[in-house]
PDB file of C-alpha atoms in Angstrom:
ATOM      1  CA  MET A   1      -4.320  -4.272 -10.392  1.00 44.00           C
ATOM      2  CA  PRO A   2      -4.229  -7.905  -9.332  1.00 38.00           C
ATOM      3  CA  LEU A   3      -6.957  -8.808  -6.905  1.00 37.00           C
ATOM      4  CA  PHE A   4      -7.853 -12.317  -5.825  1.00 36.00           C
ATOM      5  CA  CYS A   5     -11.057 -13.230  -4.081  1.00 37.00           C
ATOM      6  CA  PRO A   6     -12.597 -16.719  -3.968  1.00 36.00           C
ATOM      7  CA  PRO A   7     -16.205 -17.248  -5.047  1.00 32.00           C
ATOM      8  CA  PRO A   8     -18.748 -15.322  -2.947  1.00 40.00           C
ATOM      9  CA  SER A   9     -19.250 -18.352  -0.694  1.00 45.00           C
ATOM     10  CA  GLY A  10     -15.702 -17.804   0.540  1.00 52.00           C
ATOM     11  CA  CYS A  11     -15.945 -14.028   0.979  1.00 57.00           C
ATOM     12  CA  SER A  12     -17.517 -11.779   3.545  1.00 58.00           C
ATOM     13  CA  ARG A  13     -19.922  -9.173   2.177  1.00 43.00           C
ATOM     14  CA  ARG A  14     -17.364  -6.405   2.569  1.00 60.00           C
ATOM     15  CA  ARG A  15     -14.824  -8.303   0.438  1.00 55.00           C
ATOM     16  CA  PHE A  16     -17.255  -8.817  -2.424  1.00 45.00           C
ATOM     17  CA  LEU A  17     -16.037  -7.170  -5.610  1.00 42.00           C
ATOM     18  CA  ALA A  18     -18.946  -5.120  -6.942  1.00 31.00           C
ATOM     19  CA  THR A  19     -17.280  -2.949  -9.568  1.00 33.00           C
ATOM     20  CA  THR A  20     -13.948  -3.286 -11.336  1.00 32.00           C
ATOM     21  CA  LEU A  21     -12.670  -1.009 -14.083  1.00 33.00           C
ATOM     22  CA  LEU A  22     -10.138  -3.261 -15.774  1.00 34.00           C
ATOM     23  CA  GLY A  23      -7.315  -1.895 -17.854  1.00 36.00           C
ATOM     24  CA  GLY A  24      -4.073  -3.038 -16.341  1.00 38.00           C
ATOM     25  CA  THR A  25      -2.954   0.329 -15.022  1.00 44.00           C
ATOM     26  CA  ALA A  26      -5.987   1.854 -13.369  1.00 51.00           C
ATOM     27  CA  VAL A  27      -8.601   0.021 -11.373  1.00 54.00           C
ATOM     28  CA  SER A  28     -11.546   1.141  -9.289  1.00 56.00           C
ATOM     29  CA  LEU A  29     -13.024  -1.217  -6.723  1.00 59.00           C
ATOM     30  CA  ARG A  30     -16.284  -0.847  -4.839  1.00 55.00           C
ATOM     31  CA  VAL A  31     -16.822  -2.991  -1.781  1.00 51.00           C
ATOM     32  CA  ALA A  32     -20.381  -3.840  -0.755  1.00 43.00           C
ATOM     33  CA  ALA A  33     -21.561  -2.173   2.427  1.00 42.00           C
ATOM     34  CA  ALA A  34     -20.626  -4.256   5.433  1.00 41.00           C
ATOM     35  CA  GLN A  35     -23.273  -5.573   7.738  1.00 37.00           C
ATOM     36  CA  ALA A  36     -23.451  -3.747  11.031  1.00 42.00           C
ATOM     37  CA  ASP A  37     -22.197  -6.725  13.019  1.00 50.00           C
ATOM     38  CA  GLU A  38     -19.026  -6.995  10.921  1.00 71.00           C
ATOM     39  CA  GLY A  39     -17.460  -3.867  12.396  1.00 86.00           C
ATOM     40  CA  PRO A  40     -15.122  -1.506  10.547  1.00 94.00           C
ATOM     41  CA  THR A  41     -13.138  -2.611   7.506  1.00 98.00           C
ATOM     42  CA  ARG A  42      -9.740  -3.956   8.536  1.00 98.00           C
ATOM     43  CA  VAL A  43      -6.782  -3.413   6.209  1.00 99.00           C
ATOM     44  CA  ALA A  44      -3.395  -5.105   6.630  1.00 99.00           C
ATOM     45  CA  LEU A  45      -0.684  -2.630   5.602  1.00 99.00           C
ATOM     46  CA  LEU A  46       2.629  -4.108   4.439  1.00 99.00           C
ATOM     47  CA  ALA A  47       5.582  -2.390   2.779  1.00 99.00           C
ATOM     48  CA  ASP A  48       9.035  -3.162   1.446  1.00 99.00           C
ATOM     49  CA  THR A  49       8.906  -6.945   1.216  1.00 99.00           C
ATOM     50  CA  HIS A  50      11.969  -6.998  -1.113  1.00 99.00           C
ATOM     51  CA  ILE A  51      11.361 -10.583  -2.193  1.00 99.00           C
ATOM     52  CA  ASP A  52      14.069 -12.381  -4.168  1.00 99.00           C
ATOM     53  CA  LYS A  53      13.546 -15.427  -6.372  1.00 98.00           C
ATOM     54  CA  ASP A  54      16.007 -17.282  -4.129  1.00 98.00           C
ATOM     55  CA  PRO A  55      14.249 -18.186  -0.849  1.00 98.00           C
ATOM     56  CA  ALA A  56      17.643 -18.311   0.878  1.00 98.00           C
ATOM     57  CA  ARG A  57      18.574 -14.718  -0.077  1.00 98.00           C
ATOM     58  CA  LYS A  58      19.598 -12.511   2.829  1.00 98.00           C
ATOM     59  CA  LEU A  59      20.104  -8.753   3.035  1.00 98.00           C
ATOM     60  CA  ARG A  60      21.406  -6.975   6.129  1.00 97.00           C
ATOM     61  CA  GLY A  61      21.276 -10.310   7.922  1.00 96.00           C
ATOM     62  CA  VAL A  62      17.582 -10.850   7.142  1.00 98.00           C
ATOM     63  CA  ASN A  63      16.175 -13.790   5.200  1.00 99.00           C
ATOM     64  CA  LEU A  64      13.688 -11.956   2.974  1.00 99.00           C
ATOM     65  CA  THR A  65      11.437 -14.935   2.333  1.00 99.00           C
ATOM     66  CA  ARG A  66      11.287 -15.895   6.006  1.00 99.00           C
ATOM     67  CA  HIS A  67      10.210 -12.397   6.986  1.00 99.00           C
ATOM     68  CA  LEU A  68       7.279 -12.378   4.564  1.00 99.00           C
ATOM     69  CA  GLU A  69       6.345 -15.908   5.586  1.00 99.00           C
ATOM     70  CA  GLY A  70       6.283 -14.703   9.182  1.00 99.00           C
ATOM     71  CA  VAL A  71       4.078 -11.730   8.378  1.00 99.00           C
ATOM     72  CA  ALA A  72       1.703 -13.811   6.254  1.00 98.00           C
ATOM     73  CA  SER A  73       1.380 -16.319   9.062  1.00 98.00           C
ATOM     74  CA  ASP A  74       0.703 -13.549  11.576  1.00 99.00           C
ATOM     75  CA  VAL A  75      -1.933 -11.939   9.352  1.00 99.00           C
ATOM     76  CA  LEU A  76      -3.820 -15.227   9.317  1.00 98.00           C
ATOM     77  CA  THR A  77      -3.878 -15.379  13.131  1.00 98.00           C
ATOM     78  CA  VAL A  78      -5.707 -12.064  13.477  1.00 98.00           C
ATOM     79  CA  ALA A  79      -9.385 -12.311  14.374  1.00 97.00           C
ATOM     80  CA  PRO A  80     -11.482 -11.060  12.818  1.00 97.00           C
ATOM     81  CA  ALA A  81      -9.357 -11.447   9.714  1.00 98.00           C
ATOM     82  CA  PRO A  82      -8.318  -8.395   7.676  1.00 98.00           C
ATOM     83  CA  ASP A  83     -10.686  -7.589   4.825  1.00 98.00           C
ATOM     84  CA  HIS A  84      -7.869  -6.447   2.531  1.00 97.00           C
ATOM     85  CA  LEU A  85      -4.090  -6.668   2.442  1.00 98.00           C
ATOM     86  CA  LEU A  86      -1.819  -4.327   0.532  1.00 98.00           C
ATOM     87  CA  ILE A  87       1.889  -4.443  -0.189  1.00 98.00           C
ATOM     88  CA  ASN A  88       3.016  -0.851  -0.513  1.00 98.00           C
ATOM     89  CA  GLY A  89       5.844  -1.102  -3.018  1.00 98.00           C
ATOM     90  CA  ASP A  90       9.312  -2.572  -3.294  1.00 98.00           C
ATOM     91  CA  CYS A  91       7.612  -5.902  -3.652  1.00 98.00           C
ATOM     92  CA  ALA A  92      10.778  -7.215  -5.324  1.00 99.00           C
ATOM     93  CA  VAL A  93      14.316  -7.136  -4.006  1.00 99.00           C
ATOM     94  CA  SER A  94      16.056  -4.865  -6.513  1.00 98.00           C
ATOM     95  CA  LYS A  95      15.038  -4.743 -10.177  1.00 98.00           C
ATOM     96  CA  GLY A  96      11.627  -6.432 -10.261  1.00 98.00           C
ATOM     97  CA  LEU A  97      12.530  -9.686 -11.992  1.00 98.00           C
ATOM     98  CA  ALA A  98       9.999 -12.319 -13.015  1.00 98.00           C
ATOM     99  CA  GLY A  99      11.456 -14.833 -10.578  1.00 98.00           C
ATOM    100  CA  ASP A 100      11.027 -12.383  -7.710  1.00 99.00           C
ATOM    101  CA  TYR A 101       7.339 -11.952  -8.485  1.00 97.00           C
ATOM    102  CA  ALA A 102       6.849 -15.707  -8.850  1.00 97.00           C
ATOM    103  CA  GLN A 103       8.260 -16.164  -5.357  1.00 98.00           C
ATOM    104  CA  LEU A 104       6.089 -13.308  -4.073  1.00 98.00           C
ATOM    105  CA  GLN A 105       2.937 -14.921  -5.450  1.00 96.00           C
ATOM    106  CA  GLU A 106       3.816 -18.187  -3.759  1.00 97.00           C
ATOM    107  CA  LEU A 107       4.387 -16.470  -0.428  1.00 98.00           C
ATOM    108  CA  VAL A 108       1.111 -14.514  -0.477  1.00 97.00           C
ATOM    109  CA  GLY A 109      -0.784 -17.575  -1.689  1.00 96.00           C
ATOM    110  CA  PRO A 110      -2.102 -18.466   1.789  1.00 97.00           C
ATOM    111  CA  ILE A 111      -3.477 -14.924   2.149  1.00 97.00           C
ATOM    112  CA  SER A 112      -5.386 -15.131  -1.124  1.00 94.00           C
ATOM    113  CA  GLN A 113      -6.565 -18.657  -0.364  1.00 96.00           C
ATOM    114  CA  ALA A 114      -7.999 -17.381   2.908  1.00 97.00           C
ATOM    115  CA  GLY A 115     -10.229 -15.049   0.865  1.00 96.00           C
ATOM    116  CA  ILE A 116      -8.327 -11.840   1.612  1.00 97.00           C
ATOM    117  CA  PRO A 117      -7.879  -9.654  -1.500  1.00 95.00           C
ATOM    118  CA  VAL A 118      -4.254  -8.639  -2.025  1.00 95.00           C
ATOM    119  CA  HIS A 119      -3.367  -5.262  -3.559  1.00 94.00           C
ATOM    120  CA  TYR A 120       0.086  -4.323  -4.871  1.00 94.00           C
ATOM    121  CA  LEU A 121       1.717  -0.910  -5.303  1.00 95.00           C
ATOM    122  CA  MET A 122       4.866  -0.113  -7.237  1.00 96.00           C
ATOM    123  CA  GLY A 123       8.128   0.948  -5.587  1.00 98.00           C
ATOM    124  CA  ASN A 124      11.503   1.886  -7.009  1.00 99.00           C
ATOM    125  CA  HIS A 125      12.687  -1.735  -6.876  1.00 99.00           C
ATOM    126  CA  ASP A 126       9.743  -2.936  -8.965  1.00 98.00           C
ATOM    127  CA  ASP A 127       9.321  -3.210 -12.721  1.00 97.00           C
ATOM    128  CA  ARG A 128       5.798  -2.338 -13.807  1.00 94.00           C
ATOM    129  CA  ASP A 129       5.873  -4.262 -17.105  1.00 92.00           C
ATOM    130  CA  VAL A 130       7.414  -7.391 -15.611  1.00 95.00           C
ATOM    131  CA  PHE A 131       4.960  -7.214 -12.722  1.00 93.00           C
ATOM    132  CA  LEU A 132       1.967  -7.105 -15.061  1.00 90.00           C
ATOM    133  CA  LYS A 133       3.246 -10.022 -17.115  1.00 90.00           C
ATOM    134  CA  SER A 134       4.053 -12.022 -13.994  1.00 91.00           C
ATOM    135  CA  PHE A 135       0.556 -11.528 -12.624  1.00 85.00           C
ATOM    136  CA  ASN A 136      -1.047 -12.309 -15.996  1.00 77.00           C
ATOM    137  CA  GLU A 137      -2.492  -8.847 -16.440  1.00 60.00           C
ATOM    138  CA  ARG A 138      -3.684  -7.801 -19.874  1.00 46.00           C
ATOM    139  CA  PRO A 139      -1.599  -4.995 -21.468  1.00 46.00           C
ATOM    140  CA  GLU A 140      -4.548  -2.606 -21.913  1.00 41.00           C
ATOM    141  CA  VAL A 141      -2.412   0.361 -20.974  1.00 34.00           C
ATOM    142  CA  THR A 142      -3.925   2.735 -23.525  1.00 32.00           C
ATOM    143  CA  ASN A 143      -7.407   2.309 -22.029  1.00 41.00           C
ATOM    144  CA  SER A 144      -6.407   3.246 -18.493  1.00 56.00           C
ATOM    145  CA  LEU A 145      -7.404   6.299 -16.462  1.00 66.00           C
ATOM    146  CA  VAL A 146      -3.724   7.098 -15.896  1.00 88.00           C
ATOM    147  CA  ASP A 147      -1.423   5.989 -18.691  1.00 84.00           C
ATOM    148  CA  HIS A 148       1.515   3.778 -17.750  1.00 87.00           C
ATOM    149  CA  LYS A 149       0.692   3.811 -14.051  1.00 93.00           C
ATOM    150  CA  LEU A 150      -0.861   1.313 -11.631  1.00 92.00           C
ATOM    151  CA  VAL A 151      -3.590   3.246  -9.844  1.00 93.00           C
ATOM    152  CA  GLU A 152      -6.365   1.765  -7.751  1.00 91.00           C
ATOM    153  CA  VAL A 153      -9.315   3.161  -5.827  1.00 92.00           C
ATOM    154  CA  LEU A 154     -10.651   0.920  -3.084  1.00 93.00           C
ATOM    155  CA  GLU A 155     -14.016   2.091  -1.793  1.00 95.00           C
ATOM    156  CA  THR A 156     -14.980   0.817   1.655  1.00 97.00           C
ATOM    157  CA  PRO A 157     -17.959   1.864   3.787  1.00 97.00           C
ATOM    158  CA  GLU A 158     -15.750   4.002   6.036  1.00 97.00           C
ATOM    159  CA  ALA A 159     -13.190   5.520   3.652  1.00 98.00           C
ATOM    160  CA  ASN A 160     -11.907   5.610   0.096  1.00 98.00           C
ATOM    161  CA  TRP A 161      -8.344   4.337  -0.266  1.00 98.00           C
ATOM    162  CA  ILE A 162      -6.410   5.653  -3.278  1.00 96.00           C
ATOM    163  CA  PHE A 163      -3.327   3.648  -4.222  1.00 96.00           C
ATOM    164  CA  LEU A 164      -0.921   5.799  -6.258  1.00 96.00           C
ATOM    165  CA  ASP A 165       2.038   4.751  -8.394  1.00 97.00           C
ATOM    166  CA  THR A 166       5.275   6.640  -7.611  1.00 98.00           C
ATOM    167  CA  LEU A 167       7.657   4.392  -9.563  1.00 98.00           C
ATOM    168  CA  MET A 168       9.692   6.704 -11.817  1.00 98.00           C
ATOM    169  CA  GLU A 169      12.476   4.395 -13.020  1.00 98.00           C
ATOM    170  CA  VAL A 170      13.409   0.846 -12.028  1.00 98.00           C
ATOM    171  CA  ASP A 171      16.103   0.719  -9.329  1.00 98.00           C
ATOM    172  CA  VAL A 172      16.313   4.524  -9.066  1.00 98.00           C
ATOM    173  CA  VAL A 173      15.564   5.799  -5.569  1.00 98.00           C
ATOM    174  CA  THR A 174      13.632   8.911  -6.669  1.00 99.00           C
ATOM    175  CA  GLY A 175       9.852   8.683  -6.909  1.00 99.00           C
ATOM    176  CA  GLU A 176       7.358  10.698  -8.943  1.00 98.00           C
ATOM    177  CA  VAL A 177       3.593  11.003  -9.116  1.00 98.00           C
ATOM    178  CA  GLY A 178       3.713  12.791 -12.475  1.00 98.00           C
ATOM    179  CA  ASP A 179       1.493  15.402 -14.086  1.00 97.00           C
ATOM    180  CA  ALA A 180      -1.042  12.954 -15.527  1.00 96.00           C
ATOM    181  CA  GLN A 181      -1.584  11.190 -12.212  1.00 97.00           C
ATOM    182  CA  LEU A 182      -1.804  14.515 -10.372  1.00 98.00           C
ATOM    183  CA  ARG A 183      -4.487  15.764 -12.772  1.00 98.00           C
ATOM    184  CA  TRP A 184      -6.430  12.525 -12.426  1.00 97.00           C
ATOM    185  CA  LEU A 185      -6.159  12.638  -8.631  1.00 98.00           C
ATOM    186  CA  ASP A 186      -7.348  16.248  -8.400  1.00 98.00           C
ATOM    187  CA  GLY A 187     -10.305  15.467 -10.638  1.00 98.00           C
ATOM    188  CA  TRP A 188     -11.230  12.327  -8.747  1.00 97.00           C
ATOM    189  CA  LEU A 189     -11.124  14.096  -5.402  1.00 98.00           C
ATOM    190  CA  GLU A 190     -13.219  16.954  -6.792  1.00 98.00           C
ATOM    191  CA  GLY A 191     -15.831  14.509  -8.031  1.00 98.00           C
ATOM    192  CA  ASN A 192     -15.941  12.327  -4.917  1.00 97.00           C
ATOM    193  CA  PRO A 193     -16.258  14.668  -1.929  1.00 95.00           C
ATOM    194  CA  GLY A 194     -18.067  12.311   0.437  1.00 88.00           C
ATOM    195  CA  ARG A 195     -16.286   9.933   2.762  1.00 96.00           C
ATOM    196  CA  PRO A 196     -12.721  10.301   4.107  1.00 98.00           C
ATOM    197  CA  VAL A 197      -9.873   9.585   1.687  1.00 99.00           C
ATOM    198  CA  ILE A 198      -6.612   7.828   2.558  1.00 99.00           C
ATOM    199  CA  ILE A 199      -3.762   8.175   0.053  1.00 99.00           C
ATOM    200  CA  VAL A 200      -1.261   5.321  -0.205  1.00 98.00           C
ATOM    201  CA  MET A 201       2.022   5.524  -2.120  1.00 99.00           C
ATOM    202  CA  HIS A 202       5.406   3.865  -1.820  1.00 99.00           C
ATOM    203  CA  HIS A 203       7.804   6.803  -1.695  1.00 99.00           C
ATOM    204  CA  THR A 204       8.450   9.122   1.225  1.00 99.00           C
ATOM    205  CA  PRO A 205       7.141  12.693   0.884  1.00 99.00           C
ATOM    206  CA  GLN A 206      10.046  15.132   0.467  1.00 98.00           C
ATOM    207  CA  PHE A 207       9.075  18.769   0.889  1.00 98.00           C
ATOM    208  CA  GLY A 208      10.818  21.901  -0.370  1.00 96.00           C
ATOM    209  CA  ILE A 209      13.384  20.257  -2.621  1.00 96.00           C
ATOM    210  CA  GLU A 210      16.116  22.725  -3.546  1.00 94.00           C
ATOM    211  CA  PRO A 211      17.672  22.739  -7.047  1.00 93.00           C
ATOM    212  CA  GLY A 212      20.473  20.195  -7.220  1.00 92.00           C
ATOM    213  CA  ALA A 213      19.444  18.463  -3.999  1.00 96.00           C
ATOM    214  CA  LYS A 214      19.383  14.674  -3.817  1.00 96.00           C
ATOM    215  CA  VAL A 215      15.830  13.421  -4.195  1.00 98.00           C
ATOM    216  CA  PHE A 216      15.213  10.210  -2.284  1.00 97.00           C
ATOM    217  CA  GLY A 217      11.453  10.647  -1.971  1.00 99.00           C
ATOM    218  CA  VAL A 218       8.671  11.957  -4.201  1.00 99.00           C
ATOM    219  CA  LYS A 219      10.155  14.645  -6.467  1.00 98.00           C
ATOM    220  CA  ASP A 220       6.767  16.347  -6.912  1.00 98.00           C
ATOM    221  CA  THR A 221       5.755  16.215  -3.253  1.00 99.00           C
ATOM    222  CA  ASP A 222       4.889  19.920  -3.094  1.00 99.00           C
ATOM    223  CA  PRO A 223       2.352  19.908  -5.965  1.00 99.00           C
ATOM    224  CA  LEU A 224       0.934  16.626  -4.649  1.00 99.00           C
ATOM    225  CA  PHE A 225       0.318  18.043  -1.194  1.00 99.00           C
ATOM    226  CA  ALA A 226      -1.085  21.268  -2.632  1.00 99.00           C
ATOM    227  CA  ILE A 227      -3.814  19.106  -4.153  1.00 99.00           C
ATOM    228  CA  LEU A 228      -4.325  16.967  -1.055  1.00 99.00           C
ATOM    229  CA  ALA A 229      -4.430  19.936   1.325  1.00 98.00           C
ATOM    230  CA  LYS A 230      -7.191  21.744  -0.566  1.00 98.00           C
ATOM    231  CA  HIS A 231      -9.499  18.725  -0.499  1.00 98.00           C
ATOM    232  CA  GLY A 232     -10.634  18.551   3.107  1.00 98.00           C
ATOM    233  CA  HIS A 233     -11.883  14.989   2.863  1.00 98.00           C
ATOM    234  CA  VAL A 234      -8.315  13.753   2.314  1.00 99.00           C
ATOM    235  CA  LYS A 235      -7.199  12.746   5.780  1.00 99.00           C
ATOM    236  CA  ALA A 236      -3.956  10.758   5.633  1.00 99.00           C
ATOM    237  CA  VAL A 237      -1.011   9.717   3.479  1.00 99.00           C
ATOM    238  CA  VAL A 238       0.451   6.241   3.986  1.00 99.00           C
ATOM    239  CA  TYR A 239       3.908   5.447   2.616  1.00 99.00           C
ATOM    240  CA  GLY A 240       6.902   3.123   2.977  1.00 99.00           C
ATOM    241  CA  HIS A 241      10.360   3.412   1.376  1.00 98.00           C
ATOM    242  CA  SER A 242      12.262   4.613   4.453  1.00 98.00           C
ATOM    243  CA  HIS A 243      11.843   1.321   6.358  1.00 98.00           C
ATOM    244  CA  THR A 244      10.750   3.243   9.449  1.00 98.00           C
ATOM    245  CA  TRP A 245       7.600   2.963  11.574  1.00 99.00           C
ATOM    246  CA  ARG A 246       6.390   6.400  12.634  1.00 98.00           C
ATOM    247  CA  THR A 247       3.492   8.821  12.365  1.00 99.00           C
ATOM    248  CA  SER A 248       3.590  12.599  12.049  1.00 99.00           C
ATOM    249  CA  ARG A 249       1.414  15.424  10.794  1.00 98.00           C
ATOM    250  CA  HIS A 250       1.656  17.802   7.851  1.00 98.00           C
ATOM    251  CA  GLU A 251       0.987  21.508   8.400  1.00 98.00           C
ATOM    252  CA  SER A 252      -2.350  21.048   6.620  1.00 98.00           C
ATOM    253  CA  GLY A 253      -3.458  18.583   9.275  1.00 98.00           C
ATOM    254  CA  LEU A 254      -2.935  15.530   7.073  1.00 99.00           C
ATOM    255  CA  HIS A 255      -1.616  12.525   8.948  1.00 99.00           C
ATOM    256  CA  LEU A 256       1.611  11.010   7.606  1.00 99.00           C
ATOM    257  CA  ILE A 257       1.867   7.277   8.290  1.00 99.00           C
ATOM    258  CA  ASN A 258       5.243   5.684   7.569  1.00 99.00           C
ATOM    259  CA  LEU A 259       4.966   1.883   7.456  1.00 99.00           C
ATOM    260  CA  PRO A 260       7.601  -0.461   8.867  1.00 99.00           C
ATOM    261  CA  PRO A 261       9.339  -2.802   6.420  1.00 99.00           C
ATOM    262  CA  VAL A 262       8.502  -6.451   6.166  1.00 99.00           C
ATOM    263  CA  ALA A 263      12.136  -7.034   5.205  1.00 98.00           C
ATOM    264  CA  TYR A 264      15.078  -5.305   6.898  1.00 98.00           C
ATOM    265  CA  VAL A 265      15.356  -2.053   8.834  1.00 98.00           C
ATOM    266  CA  PHE A 266      17.884   0.681   8.131  1.00 97.00           C
ATOM    267  CA  LYS A 267      18.520   1.401  11.802  1.00 96.00           C
ATOM    268  CA  GLU A 268      19.137  -1.216  14.470  1.00 95.00           C
ATOM    269  CA  GLY A 269      16.342  -1.407  16.995  1.00 96.00           C
ATOM    270  CA  PHE A 270      13.581  -0.323  14.637  1.00 98.00           C
ATOM    271  CA  PRO A 271      10.715  -2.815  14.197  1.00 98.00           C
ATOM    272  CA  SER A 272       9.963  -4.807  11.072  1.00 99.00           C
ATOM    273  CA  GLY A 273       6.493  -6.216  10.537  1.00 99.00           C
ATOM    274  CA  TRP A 274       3.130  -4.833   9.463  1.00 99.00           C
ATOM    275  CA  VAL A 275       0.286  -2.576  10.580  1.00 99.00           C
ATOM    276  CA  LEU A 276      -3.398  -3.351  11.039  1.00 99.00           C
ATOM    277  CA  ALA A 277      -5.575  -0.341  10.167  1.00 99.00           C
ATOM    278  CA  GLU A 278      -9.229   0.381  10.904  1.00 99.00           C
ATOM    279  CA  ALA A 279     -10.655   3.655   9.574  1.00 98.00           C
ATOM    280  CA  ASP A 280     -13.952   5.235  10.531  1.00 96.00           C
ATOM    281  CA  ALA A 281     -15.747   8.573  10.164  1.00 95.00           C
ATOM    282  CA  THR A 282     -13.609  10.322  12.786  1.00 97.00           C
ATOM    283  CA  GLY A 283     -10.152   8.808  12.392  1.00 99.00           C
ATOM    284  CA  ILE A 284      -8.006   5.722  11.977  1.00 99.00           C
ATOM    285  CA  SER A 285      -6.742   3.164  14.478  1.00 99.00           C
ATOM    286  CA  LEU A 286      -3.350   1.567  13.841  1.00 99.00           C
ATOM    287  CA  THR A 287      -1.774  -1.457  15.508  1.00 99.00           C
ATOM    288  CA  LEU A 288       1.862  -2.350  14.884  1.00 99.00           C
ATOM    289  CA  ARG A 289       2.522  -6.075  14.702  1.00 99.00           C
ATOM    290  CA  SER A 290       6.269  -6.609  14.907  1.00 99.00           C
ATOM    291  CA  LEU A 291       7.883  -9.779  13.617  1.00 98.00           C
ATOM    292  CA  ASP A 292       9.710  -9.805  16.930  1.00 98.00           C
ATOM    293  CA  ALA A 293       7.032 -10.332  19.567  1.00 97.00           C
ATOM    294  CA  ALA A 294       9.538  -9.193  22.197  1.00 98.00           C
ATOM    295  CA  HIS A 295      10.081  -5.817  20.515  1.00 98.00           C
ATOM    296  CA  PRO A 296       9.004  -2.981  22.849  1.00 98.00           C
ATOM    297  CA  GLN A 297       6.727  -1.528  20.152  1.00 98.00           C
ATOM    298  CA  HIS A 298       4.986  -4.810  19.327  1.00 99.00           C
ATOM    299  CA  LEU A 299       1.194  -4.278  19.480  1.00 99.00           C
ATOM    300  CA  GLU A 300       1.687  -0.523  19.824  1.00 99.00           C
ATOM    301  CA  GLU A 301      -1.628   1.217  19.136  1.00 99.00           C
ATOM    302  CA  LYS A 302      -2.167   4.679  17.690  1.00 99.00           C
ATOM    303  CA  ARG A 303      -5.416   6.556  17.229  1.00 99.00           C
ATOM    304  CA  LEU A 304      -5.246   9.409  14.709  1.00 99.00           C
ATOM    305  CA  ALA A 305      -8.189  11.828  14.598  1.00 99.00           C
ATOM    306  CA  TRP A 306      -9.145  13.266  11.204  1.00 99.00           C
ATOM    307  CA  ARG A 307      -8.530  16.947  10.485  1.00 98.00           C
TER     308      ARG A 307
END
């Protein structure tokens, strides 16, 4: 998984990359313990950037490039700065073309140059192979923990973040974790029972899918949540896809955190922007940062206590 961090002189201790399992489709990261005066790890959560190679491209009246430029600029105004930034899928506008990813890299350049590692997840409008080539990743697919998937584990002092890959087919709305990724996830959670775990994936959970029903979310949501529910240290699931900012709770007590889009919203009046997250031993604090500073939910804060 692409991760950029300048030389240690440009990084805080918590951003220092201590361990990386390379292999193109599965990466594990361990972040050095933060000094006490640094406070909790801060993660900038973005989703649904939908970047097009053409910087003038508009969808639903929104200039896609301008929206990401606005978010990137806002991220850099936050103090203290986020320790990590992730883009939770649908990085590209439609089919994950090389030109889209080239434009994306240019737009997130200021974030990387500021020393903030950037993490990418796959959505249904991404192309895994094109993404890897565009970001100069080595095609070591056969050596990965989860074949043909982009999976990352980010270990911070307060929580372990697991970034799953729910891309099933390019430009097909349905998402899937898949049997191999489910087995890996169950095993990893069994072997790492310590600190809280936050699951991140692009697609919306979709429970109790009936035969023949339209699947717009994760087709194997039920087996996924059966695994997550039985591991008590899993505390929350973060997702995008629906272009809607909201939080709710699963019957197991897991928090469900639906990120706003960077790009366009599906319903007028909903906010677009990003979320600043700070996890600790007892819960997670979320702050919505809307692109529209006049939006009534701009700077809305939520505190979610762990189950």
